[in-house]
Coordinates of C-alpha atoms in Angstrom, one line a residue:
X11 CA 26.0 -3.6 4.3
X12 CA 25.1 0.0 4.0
X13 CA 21.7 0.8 2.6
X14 CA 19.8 3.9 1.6
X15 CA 15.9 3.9 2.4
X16 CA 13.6 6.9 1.2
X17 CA 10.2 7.7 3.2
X18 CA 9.5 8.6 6.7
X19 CA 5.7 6.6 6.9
X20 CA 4.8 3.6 9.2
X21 CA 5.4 1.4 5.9
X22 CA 9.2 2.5 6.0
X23 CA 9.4 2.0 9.3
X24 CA 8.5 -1.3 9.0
X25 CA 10.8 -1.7 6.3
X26 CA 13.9 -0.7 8.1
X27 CA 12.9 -2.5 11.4
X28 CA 13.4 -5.4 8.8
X29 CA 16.6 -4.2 7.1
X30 CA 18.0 -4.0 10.5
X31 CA 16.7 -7.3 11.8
X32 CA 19.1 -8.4 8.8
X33 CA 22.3 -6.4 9.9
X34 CA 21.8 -3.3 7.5
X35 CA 23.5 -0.2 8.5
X36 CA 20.9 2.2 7.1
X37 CA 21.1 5.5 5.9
X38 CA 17.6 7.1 5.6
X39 CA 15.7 10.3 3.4
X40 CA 12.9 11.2 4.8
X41 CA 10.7 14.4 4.7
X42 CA 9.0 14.1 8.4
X43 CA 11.4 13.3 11.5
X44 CA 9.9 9.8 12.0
X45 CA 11.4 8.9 15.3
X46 CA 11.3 5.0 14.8
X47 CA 13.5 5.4 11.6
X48 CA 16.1 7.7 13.3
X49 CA 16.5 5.6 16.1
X50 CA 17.6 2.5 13.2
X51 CA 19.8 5.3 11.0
X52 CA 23.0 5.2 11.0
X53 CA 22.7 9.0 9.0
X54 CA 19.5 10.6 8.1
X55 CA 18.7 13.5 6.2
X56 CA 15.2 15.4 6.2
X57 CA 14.2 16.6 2.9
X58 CA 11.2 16.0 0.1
X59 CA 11.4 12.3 -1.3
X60 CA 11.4 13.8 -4.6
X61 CA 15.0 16.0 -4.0
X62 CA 16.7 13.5 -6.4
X63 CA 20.0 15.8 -6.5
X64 CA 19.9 15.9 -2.4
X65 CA 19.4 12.1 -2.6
X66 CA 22.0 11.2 -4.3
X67 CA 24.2 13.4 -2.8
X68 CA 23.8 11.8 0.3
X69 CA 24.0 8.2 -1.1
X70 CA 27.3 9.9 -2.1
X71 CA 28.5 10.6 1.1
X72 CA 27.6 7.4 2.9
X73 CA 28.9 5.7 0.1
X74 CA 25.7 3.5 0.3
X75 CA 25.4 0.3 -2.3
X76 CA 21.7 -0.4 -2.4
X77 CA 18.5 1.3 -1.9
X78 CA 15.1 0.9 -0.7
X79 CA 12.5 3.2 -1.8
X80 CA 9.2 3.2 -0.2
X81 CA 6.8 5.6 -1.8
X82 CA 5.5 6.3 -4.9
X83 CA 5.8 9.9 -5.4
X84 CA 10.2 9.3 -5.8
X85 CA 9.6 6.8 -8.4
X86 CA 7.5 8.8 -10.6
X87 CA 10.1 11.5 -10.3
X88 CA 12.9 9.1 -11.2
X89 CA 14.8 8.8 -8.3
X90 CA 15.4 5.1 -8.8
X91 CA 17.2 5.7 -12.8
X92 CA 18.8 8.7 -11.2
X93 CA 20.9 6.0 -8.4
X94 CA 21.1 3.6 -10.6
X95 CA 23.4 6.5 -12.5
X96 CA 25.4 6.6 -9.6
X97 CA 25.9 2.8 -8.8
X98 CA 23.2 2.3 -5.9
X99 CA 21.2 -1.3 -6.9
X100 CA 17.7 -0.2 -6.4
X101 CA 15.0 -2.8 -5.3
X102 CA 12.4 -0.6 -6.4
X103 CA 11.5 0.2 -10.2
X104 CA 12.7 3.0 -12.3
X105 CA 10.3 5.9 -13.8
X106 CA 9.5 3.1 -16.9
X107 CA 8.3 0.6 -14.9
X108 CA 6.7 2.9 -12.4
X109 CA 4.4 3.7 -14.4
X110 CA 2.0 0.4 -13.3
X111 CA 1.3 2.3 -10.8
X112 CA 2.3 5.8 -11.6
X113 CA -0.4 5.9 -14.8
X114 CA -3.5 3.5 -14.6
X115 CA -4.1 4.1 -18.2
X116 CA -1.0 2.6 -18.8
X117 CA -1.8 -0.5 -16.6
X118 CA -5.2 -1.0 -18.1
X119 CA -3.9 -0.5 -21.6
X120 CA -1.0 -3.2 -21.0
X121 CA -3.0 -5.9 -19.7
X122 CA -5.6 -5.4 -22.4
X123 CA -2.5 -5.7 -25.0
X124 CA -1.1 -8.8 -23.2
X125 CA -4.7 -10.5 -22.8
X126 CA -4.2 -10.8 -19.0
X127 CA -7.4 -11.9 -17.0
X128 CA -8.5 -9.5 -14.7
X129 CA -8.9 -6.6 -16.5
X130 CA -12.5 -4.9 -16.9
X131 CA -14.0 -2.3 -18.9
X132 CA -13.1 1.0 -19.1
X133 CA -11.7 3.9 -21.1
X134 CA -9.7 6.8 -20.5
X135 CA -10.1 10.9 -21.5
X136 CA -8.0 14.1 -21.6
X137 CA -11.0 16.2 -22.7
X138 CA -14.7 16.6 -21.0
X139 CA -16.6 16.4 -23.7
X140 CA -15.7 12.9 -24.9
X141 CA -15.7 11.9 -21.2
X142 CA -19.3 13.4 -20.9
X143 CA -20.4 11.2 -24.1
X144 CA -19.0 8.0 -22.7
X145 CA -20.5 8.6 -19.3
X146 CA -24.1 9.1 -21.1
X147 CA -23.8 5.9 -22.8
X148 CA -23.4 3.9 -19.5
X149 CA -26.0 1.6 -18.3
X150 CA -24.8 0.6 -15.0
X151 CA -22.5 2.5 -12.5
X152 CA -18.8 2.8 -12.6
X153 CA -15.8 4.2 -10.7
X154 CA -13.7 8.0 -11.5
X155 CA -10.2 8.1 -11.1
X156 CA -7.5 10.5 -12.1
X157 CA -5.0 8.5 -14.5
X158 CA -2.0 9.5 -12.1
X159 CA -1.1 9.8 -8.3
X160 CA -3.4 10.3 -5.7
X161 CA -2.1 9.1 -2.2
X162 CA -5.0 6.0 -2.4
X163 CA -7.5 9.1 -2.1
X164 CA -8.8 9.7 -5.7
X165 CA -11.2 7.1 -6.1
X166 CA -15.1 7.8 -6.1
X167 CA -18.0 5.5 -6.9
X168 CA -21.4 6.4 -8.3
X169 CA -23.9 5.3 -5.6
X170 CA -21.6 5.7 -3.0
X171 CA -19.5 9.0 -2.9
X172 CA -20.6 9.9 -6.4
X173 CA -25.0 10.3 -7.3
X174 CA -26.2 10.9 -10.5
X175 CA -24.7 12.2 -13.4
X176 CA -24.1 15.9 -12.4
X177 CA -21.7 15.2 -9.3
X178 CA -20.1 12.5 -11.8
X179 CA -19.6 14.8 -14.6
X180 CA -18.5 17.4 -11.5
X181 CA -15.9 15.3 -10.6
X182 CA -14.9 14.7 -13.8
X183 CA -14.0 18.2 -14.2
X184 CA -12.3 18.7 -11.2
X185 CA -10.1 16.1 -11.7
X186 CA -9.3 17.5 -15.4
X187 CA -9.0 20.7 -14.2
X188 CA -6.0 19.5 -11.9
X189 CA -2.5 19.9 -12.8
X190 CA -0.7 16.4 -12.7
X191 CA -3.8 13.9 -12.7
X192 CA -2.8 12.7 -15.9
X193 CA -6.5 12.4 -17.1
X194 CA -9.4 10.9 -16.0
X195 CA -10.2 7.3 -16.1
X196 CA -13.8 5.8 -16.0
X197 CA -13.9 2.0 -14.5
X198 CA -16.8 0.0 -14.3
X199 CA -17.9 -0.7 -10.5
X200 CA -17.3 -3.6 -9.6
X201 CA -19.2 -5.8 -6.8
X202 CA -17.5 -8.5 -4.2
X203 CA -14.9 -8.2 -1.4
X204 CA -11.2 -6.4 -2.1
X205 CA -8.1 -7.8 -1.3
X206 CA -4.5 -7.4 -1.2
X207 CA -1.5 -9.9 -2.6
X208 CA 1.7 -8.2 -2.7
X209 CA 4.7 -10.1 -4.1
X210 CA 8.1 -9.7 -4.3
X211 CA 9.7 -9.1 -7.8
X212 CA 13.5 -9.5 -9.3
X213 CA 12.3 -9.0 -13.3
X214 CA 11.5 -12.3 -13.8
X215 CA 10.1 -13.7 -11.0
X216 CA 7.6 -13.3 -8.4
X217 CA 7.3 -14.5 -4.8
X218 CA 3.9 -14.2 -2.5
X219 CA 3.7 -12.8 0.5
X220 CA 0.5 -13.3 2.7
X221 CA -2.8 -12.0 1.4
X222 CA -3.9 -8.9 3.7
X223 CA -7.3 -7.2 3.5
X224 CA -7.2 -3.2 3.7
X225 CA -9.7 -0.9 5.0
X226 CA -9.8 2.3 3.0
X227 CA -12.8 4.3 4.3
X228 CA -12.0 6.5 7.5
X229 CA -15.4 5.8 9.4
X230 CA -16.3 2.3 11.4
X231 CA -18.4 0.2 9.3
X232 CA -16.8 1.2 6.5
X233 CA -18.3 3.9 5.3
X234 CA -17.2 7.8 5.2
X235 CA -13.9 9.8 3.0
X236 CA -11.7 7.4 1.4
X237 CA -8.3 7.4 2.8
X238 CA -5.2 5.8 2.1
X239 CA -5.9 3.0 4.7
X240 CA -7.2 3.3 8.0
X241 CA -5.8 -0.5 9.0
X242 CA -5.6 -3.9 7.8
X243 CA -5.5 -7.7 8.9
X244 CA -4.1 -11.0 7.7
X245 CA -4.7 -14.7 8.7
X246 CA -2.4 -17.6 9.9
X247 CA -2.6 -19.1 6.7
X248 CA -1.5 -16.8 4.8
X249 CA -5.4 -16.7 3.3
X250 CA -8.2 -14.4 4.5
X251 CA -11.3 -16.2 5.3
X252 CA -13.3 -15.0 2.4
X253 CA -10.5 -16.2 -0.2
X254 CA -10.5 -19.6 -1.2
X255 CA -6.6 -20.9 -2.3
X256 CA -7.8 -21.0 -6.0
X257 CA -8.8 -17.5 -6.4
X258 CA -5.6 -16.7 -4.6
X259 CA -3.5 -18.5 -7.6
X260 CA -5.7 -16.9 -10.2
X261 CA -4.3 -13.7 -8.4
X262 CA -0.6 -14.7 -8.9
X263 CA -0.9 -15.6 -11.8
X264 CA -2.0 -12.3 -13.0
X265 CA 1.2 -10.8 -11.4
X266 CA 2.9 -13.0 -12.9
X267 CA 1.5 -12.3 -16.3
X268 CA 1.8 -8.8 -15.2
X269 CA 5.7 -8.9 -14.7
X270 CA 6.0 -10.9 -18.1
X271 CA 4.6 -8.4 -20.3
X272 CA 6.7 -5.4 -18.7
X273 CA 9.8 -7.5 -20.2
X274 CA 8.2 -8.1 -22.4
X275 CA 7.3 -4.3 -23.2
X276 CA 11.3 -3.3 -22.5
X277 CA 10.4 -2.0 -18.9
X278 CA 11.5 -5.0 -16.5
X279 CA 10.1 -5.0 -13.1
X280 CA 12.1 -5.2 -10.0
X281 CA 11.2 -4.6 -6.1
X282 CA 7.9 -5.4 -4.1
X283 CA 5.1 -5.3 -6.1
X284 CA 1.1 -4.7 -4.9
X285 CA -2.3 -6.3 -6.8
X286 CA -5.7 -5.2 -5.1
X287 CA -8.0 -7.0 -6.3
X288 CA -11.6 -7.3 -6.1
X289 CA -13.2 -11.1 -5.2
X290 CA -16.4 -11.2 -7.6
X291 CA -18.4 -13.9 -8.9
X292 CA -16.1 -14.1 -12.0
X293 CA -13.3 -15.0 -9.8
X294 CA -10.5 -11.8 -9.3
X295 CA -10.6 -8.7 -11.4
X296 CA -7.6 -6.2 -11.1
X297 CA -8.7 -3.3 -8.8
X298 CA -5.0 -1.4 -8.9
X299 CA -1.5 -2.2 -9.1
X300 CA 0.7 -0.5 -7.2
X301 CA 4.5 -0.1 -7.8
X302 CA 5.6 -0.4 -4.1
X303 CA 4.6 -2.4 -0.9
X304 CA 0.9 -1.3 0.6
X305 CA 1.0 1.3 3.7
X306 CA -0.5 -0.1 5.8
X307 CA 0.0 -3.8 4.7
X308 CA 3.6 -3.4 4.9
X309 CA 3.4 -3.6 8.6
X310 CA 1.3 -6.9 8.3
X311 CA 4.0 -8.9 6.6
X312 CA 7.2 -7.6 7.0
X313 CA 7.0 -8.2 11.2
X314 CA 5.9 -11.6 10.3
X315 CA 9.3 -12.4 7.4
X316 CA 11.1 -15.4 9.0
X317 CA 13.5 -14.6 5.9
X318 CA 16.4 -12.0 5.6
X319 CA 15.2 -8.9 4.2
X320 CA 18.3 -7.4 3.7
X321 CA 19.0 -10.8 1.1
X322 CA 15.8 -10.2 -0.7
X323 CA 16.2 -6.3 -1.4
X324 CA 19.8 -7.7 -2.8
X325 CA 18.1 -9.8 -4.4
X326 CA 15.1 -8.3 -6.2
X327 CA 18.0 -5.3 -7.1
X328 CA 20.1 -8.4 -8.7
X329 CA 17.3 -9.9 -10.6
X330 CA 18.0 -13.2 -7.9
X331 CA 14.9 -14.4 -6.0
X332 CA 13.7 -17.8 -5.3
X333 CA 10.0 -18.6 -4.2
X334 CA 11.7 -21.1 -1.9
X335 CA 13.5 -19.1 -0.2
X336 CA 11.0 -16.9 1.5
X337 CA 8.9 -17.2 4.8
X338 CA 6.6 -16.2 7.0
X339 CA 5.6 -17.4 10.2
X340 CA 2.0 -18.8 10.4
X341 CA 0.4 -16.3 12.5
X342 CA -2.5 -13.9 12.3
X343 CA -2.0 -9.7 11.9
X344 CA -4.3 -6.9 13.0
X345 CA -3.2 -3.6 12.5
X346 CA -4.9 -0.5 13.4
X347 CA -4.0 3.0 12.4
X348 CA -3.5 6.0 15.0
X349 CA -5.0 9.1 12.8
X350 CA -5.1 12.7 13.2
X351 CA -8.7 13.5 14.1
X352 CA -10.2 14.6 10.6
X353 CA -8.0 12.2 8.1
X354 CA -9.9 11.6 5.3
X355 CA -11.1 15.7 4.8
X356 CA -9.2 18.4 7.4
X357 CA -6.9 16.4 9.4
X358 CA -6.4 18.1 12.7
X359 CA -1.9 18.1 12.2
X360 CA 0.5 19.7 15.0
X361 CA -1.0 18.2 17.6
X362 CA 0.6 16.1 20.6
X363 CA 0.6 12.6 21.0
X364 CA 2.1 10.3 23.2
X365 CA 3.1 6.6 23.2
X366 CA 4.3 4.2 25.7
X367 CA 6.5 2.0 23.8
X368 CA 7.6 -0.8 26.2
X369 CA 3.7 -0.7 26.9
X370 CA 2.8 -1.5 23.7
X371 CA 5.8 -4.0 23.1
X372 CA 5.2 -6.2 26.5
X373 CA 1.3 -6.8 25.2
X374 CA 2.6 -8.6 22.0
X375 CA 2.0 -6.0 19.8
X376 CA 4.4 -3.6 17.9
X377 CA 4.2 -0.4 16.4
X378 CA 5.3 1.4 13.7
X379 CA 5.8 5.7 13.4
X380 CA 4.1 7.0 10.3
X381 CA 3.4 10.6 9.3
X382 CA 4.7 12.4 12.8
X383 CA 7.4 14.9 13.8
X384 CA 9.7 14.5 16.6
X385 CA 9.9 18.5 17.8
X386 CA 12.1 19.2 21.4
X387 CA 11.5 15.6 22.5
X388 CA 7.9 15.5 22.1
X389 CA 6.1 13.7 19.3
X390 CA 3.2 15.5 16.7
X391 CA 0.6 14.7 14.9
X392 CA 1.2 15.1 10.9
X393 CA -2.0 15.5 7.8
X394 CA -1.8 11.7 7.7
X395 CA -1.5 9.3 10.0
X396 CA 0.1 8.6 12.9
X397 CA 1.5 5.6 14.1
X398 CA -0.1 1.6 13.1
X399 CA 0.0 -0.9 16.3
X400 CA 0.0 -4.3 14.9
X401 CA -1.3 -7.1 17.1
X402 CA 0.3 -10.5 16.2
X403 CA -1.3 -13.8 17.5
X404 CA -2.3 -17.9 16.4
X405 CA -5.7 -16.5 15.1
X406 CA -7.2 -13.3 14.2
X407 CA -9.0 -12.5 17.1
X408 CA -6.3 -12.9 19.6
X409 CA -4.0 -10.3 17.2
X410 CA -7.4 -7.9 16.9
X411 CA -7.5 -8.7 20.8
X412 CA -3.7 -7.8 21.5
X413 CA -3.7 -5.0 18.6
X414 CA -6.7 -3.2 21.1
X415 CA -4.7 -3.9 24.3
X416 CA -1.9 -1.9 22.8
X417 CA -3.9 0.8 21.6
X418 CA -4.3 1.7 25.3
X419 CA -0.7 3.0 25.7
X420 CA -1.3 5.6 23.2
X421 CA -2.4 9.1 23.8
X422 CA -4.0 12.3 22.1
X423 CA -6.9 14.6 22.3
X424 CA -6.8 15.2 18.3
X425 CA -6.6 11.1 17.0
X426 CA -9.2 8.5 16.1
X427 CA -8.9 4.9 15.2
X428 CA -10.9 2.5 13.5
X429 CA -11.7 0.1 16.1
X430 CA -13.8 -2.7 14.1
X431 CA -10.9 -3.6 12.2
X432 CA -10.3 -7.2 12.7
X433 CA -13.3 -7.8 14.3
X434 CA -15.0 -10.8 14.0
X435 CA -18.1 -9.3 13.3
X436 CA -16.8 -7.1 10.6
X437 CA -15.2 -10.2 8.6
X438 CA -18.6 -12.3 9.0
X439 CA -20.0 -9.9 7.3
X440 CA -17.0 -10.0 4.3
X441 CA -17.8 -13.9 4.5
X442 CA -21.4 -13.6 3.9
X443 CA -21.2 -11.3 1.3
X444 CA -18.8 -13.4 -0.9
X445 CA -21.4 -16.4 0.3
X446 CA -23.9 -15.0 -1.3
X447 CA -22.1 -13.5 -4.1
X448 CA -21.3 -17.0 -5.4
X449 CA -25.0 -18.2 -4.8

């Protein structure tokens, strides 16, 4: 079957080396020459992921049926209403239902109206003053976001990358002094250990996929610039070792609740759907929700999907997924993120890097081309990052372990990585803290 896919990161990478695991002939939009995704195209066409005339043209063409859309920015735009015009079944959401993601007011505001546990306080402003007067009246300290898009890189927290109420109020403005934020929202901070469940969605139903823990901040020992994830891991039971199976249901059922009151609201959801949450001693309150899979969590599950991929994009598209019918193998992920040196504040782009692919592959790892240019045969770095190497093994340490061996057959004066990712040390510490937390 011939499918359109739109994005040229590591998470649509991963998403076509699963489409064509499944026998897809794929036909792929992208803005960057992603190597890895050319090599699985059938056609490909470079242009912005927001080009909906382009797009569609070229689903045209190809005479594609259905489409997978990876990023955000084309869903905001409407690219999804704009090929459903045109007959492509879309396992993605239209602009409506977008909008989970695409506007947190919007999330916050329907899962207030719906009574959906999770939610916490907050309150959202298209004017300073009023933001100002709500800010004075807080007691403890709370989170600034802008209401609409921001690549995972909006987010600051008072005591952390926000002091006092000068820099917050600084912020504020900033952010409503930006064309296309949408507003600002102010969240109350919230204290325990984040974590990812993604799920699959056909309108109606959801179906889990294995919980995966992201790591956001660009610096080891997570601290430094937030970025839009420098790596992530999973476990072999599909846990992590902080989250117990009960707080874990309490998260699906959310999602659940979620995708009932979008019917419920006339915008039905369809495609992969993404709670972070944050694990506090009231159980799971609803960090974001994200309209799409997670980049880099993508590449944690979808290597790991004993199922047919191609059968569940059909599926979520057709409103047609069973729980029962999807599955991953029990093993343990580690990725790790090749960056451009500076990610996170001035990434360091157009510089070379090189890669060893059967390297990488004959250690048990694989890899996954995000945010690069292939110019003349020779691969360069982009403003975001690079390429994720995914270690798979029985537990975490042997993925971390494999997932560092395969580092090795990458090179490049201008990239970093986050090596303490998957450490063992680094997720004592996330088991302690939730320990103590709940003591």
């Amino acid at each position: 079957m011939r499918i359109l896919t739109v994005g040229g990161g590591g998470r649509e990478h991963a998403a076509v080396e699963a489409l064509y695991r499944s026998g897809a002939v794929i036909y792929a939009v992208m803005k960057n020459a992603n190597p890895g995704i050319i090599n699985r195209a059938e056609a490909y066409k470079l242009v912005d992921e927001r080009s909906i005339d382009e797009i569609c043209d070229f689903a045209i063409e190809h005479d594609v049926a259905h489409a997978f859309i990876g990023p955000e920015a084309p869903l905001e735009a409407g690219l999804v209403d704009a090929l459903e015009n045109i007959g492509v079944k879309c396992a993605a959401p239209n602009k409506s239902a977008a909008r989970i993601e695409t506007s947190k007011s919007f999330m916050r505001d329907l899962v207030s109206k719906y009574e959906i546990e999770g939610n916490i306080k907050y309150a959202s402003f298209d004017n300073a003053e009023d933001a100002e007067k709500y800010l004075k009246a807080q007691t403890a300290e709370i989170v600034v976001k802008p209401i609409g898009l921001t690549g995972g890189k909006g987010v600051k927290v008072q005591g952390e990358q926000l002091h006092g109420h000068e820099e917050t109020m600084s912020y504020i403005l900033d952010i409503l002094g930006t064309n296309g934020m949408g507003g600002v929202i102010i969240e109350e901070k919230l204290i325990g250990e984040e974590f990812t469940q993604m799920v699959f969605v056909d309108g109606k139903h959801i179906v889990p996929m294995p919980l995966v823990q992201d790591h956001k901040r660009a610096y080891e020992g997570d601290i430094g610039p937030n970025t839009g994830g420098m790596g992530s891991y999973s476990d072999a039971n599909h846990l992590l070792p902080f989250v117990t199976e009960e707080a874990r249901e309490k998260a699906l059922d959310i999602l659940e609740n979620i995708v009932e009151a979008m019917r419920a609201e006339g915008c039905p959801y369809r495609g992969p759907m993404y709670g972070q949450f944050m694990l506090t001693k009231d159980g799971p309150k609803i960090i974001e929700i994200n309209a799409r899979f997670g980049d880099p969590e993508a590449m944690n599950v979808l290597p790991i999907l004993e199922s047919d991929f191609l059968a569940l994009v059909k599926g979520m598209a057709a409103g047609k997924i069973k729980r029962d019918s999807v599955k991953f193998r029990d093993v343990a992920t580690v990725c790790k993120y090749v960056v451009p040196k500076g990610y996170g504040t001035k990434p360091a782009s157009g510089h070379e890097i090189r890669i060893d692919e059967d390297g990488i592959r004959d250690s048990g790892a694989e890899f996954f081309y995000g945010n690069v240019d292939m110019i003349n045969g020779k691969l360069f770095t982009g403003t975001s990052r690079s390429i994720g190497v995914v270690g798979i093994g029985e537990t975490i340490e042997e993925a971390e372990r494999r997932c560092e061996i395969a580092l090795g057959f990458i090179e490049g004066e201008a990239v970093c990585v986050r090596h303490d990712i998957g450490k063992l040390y680094m997720i004592q510490k996330k088991i302690d803290r939730i320990k103590n937390l709940l003591t």
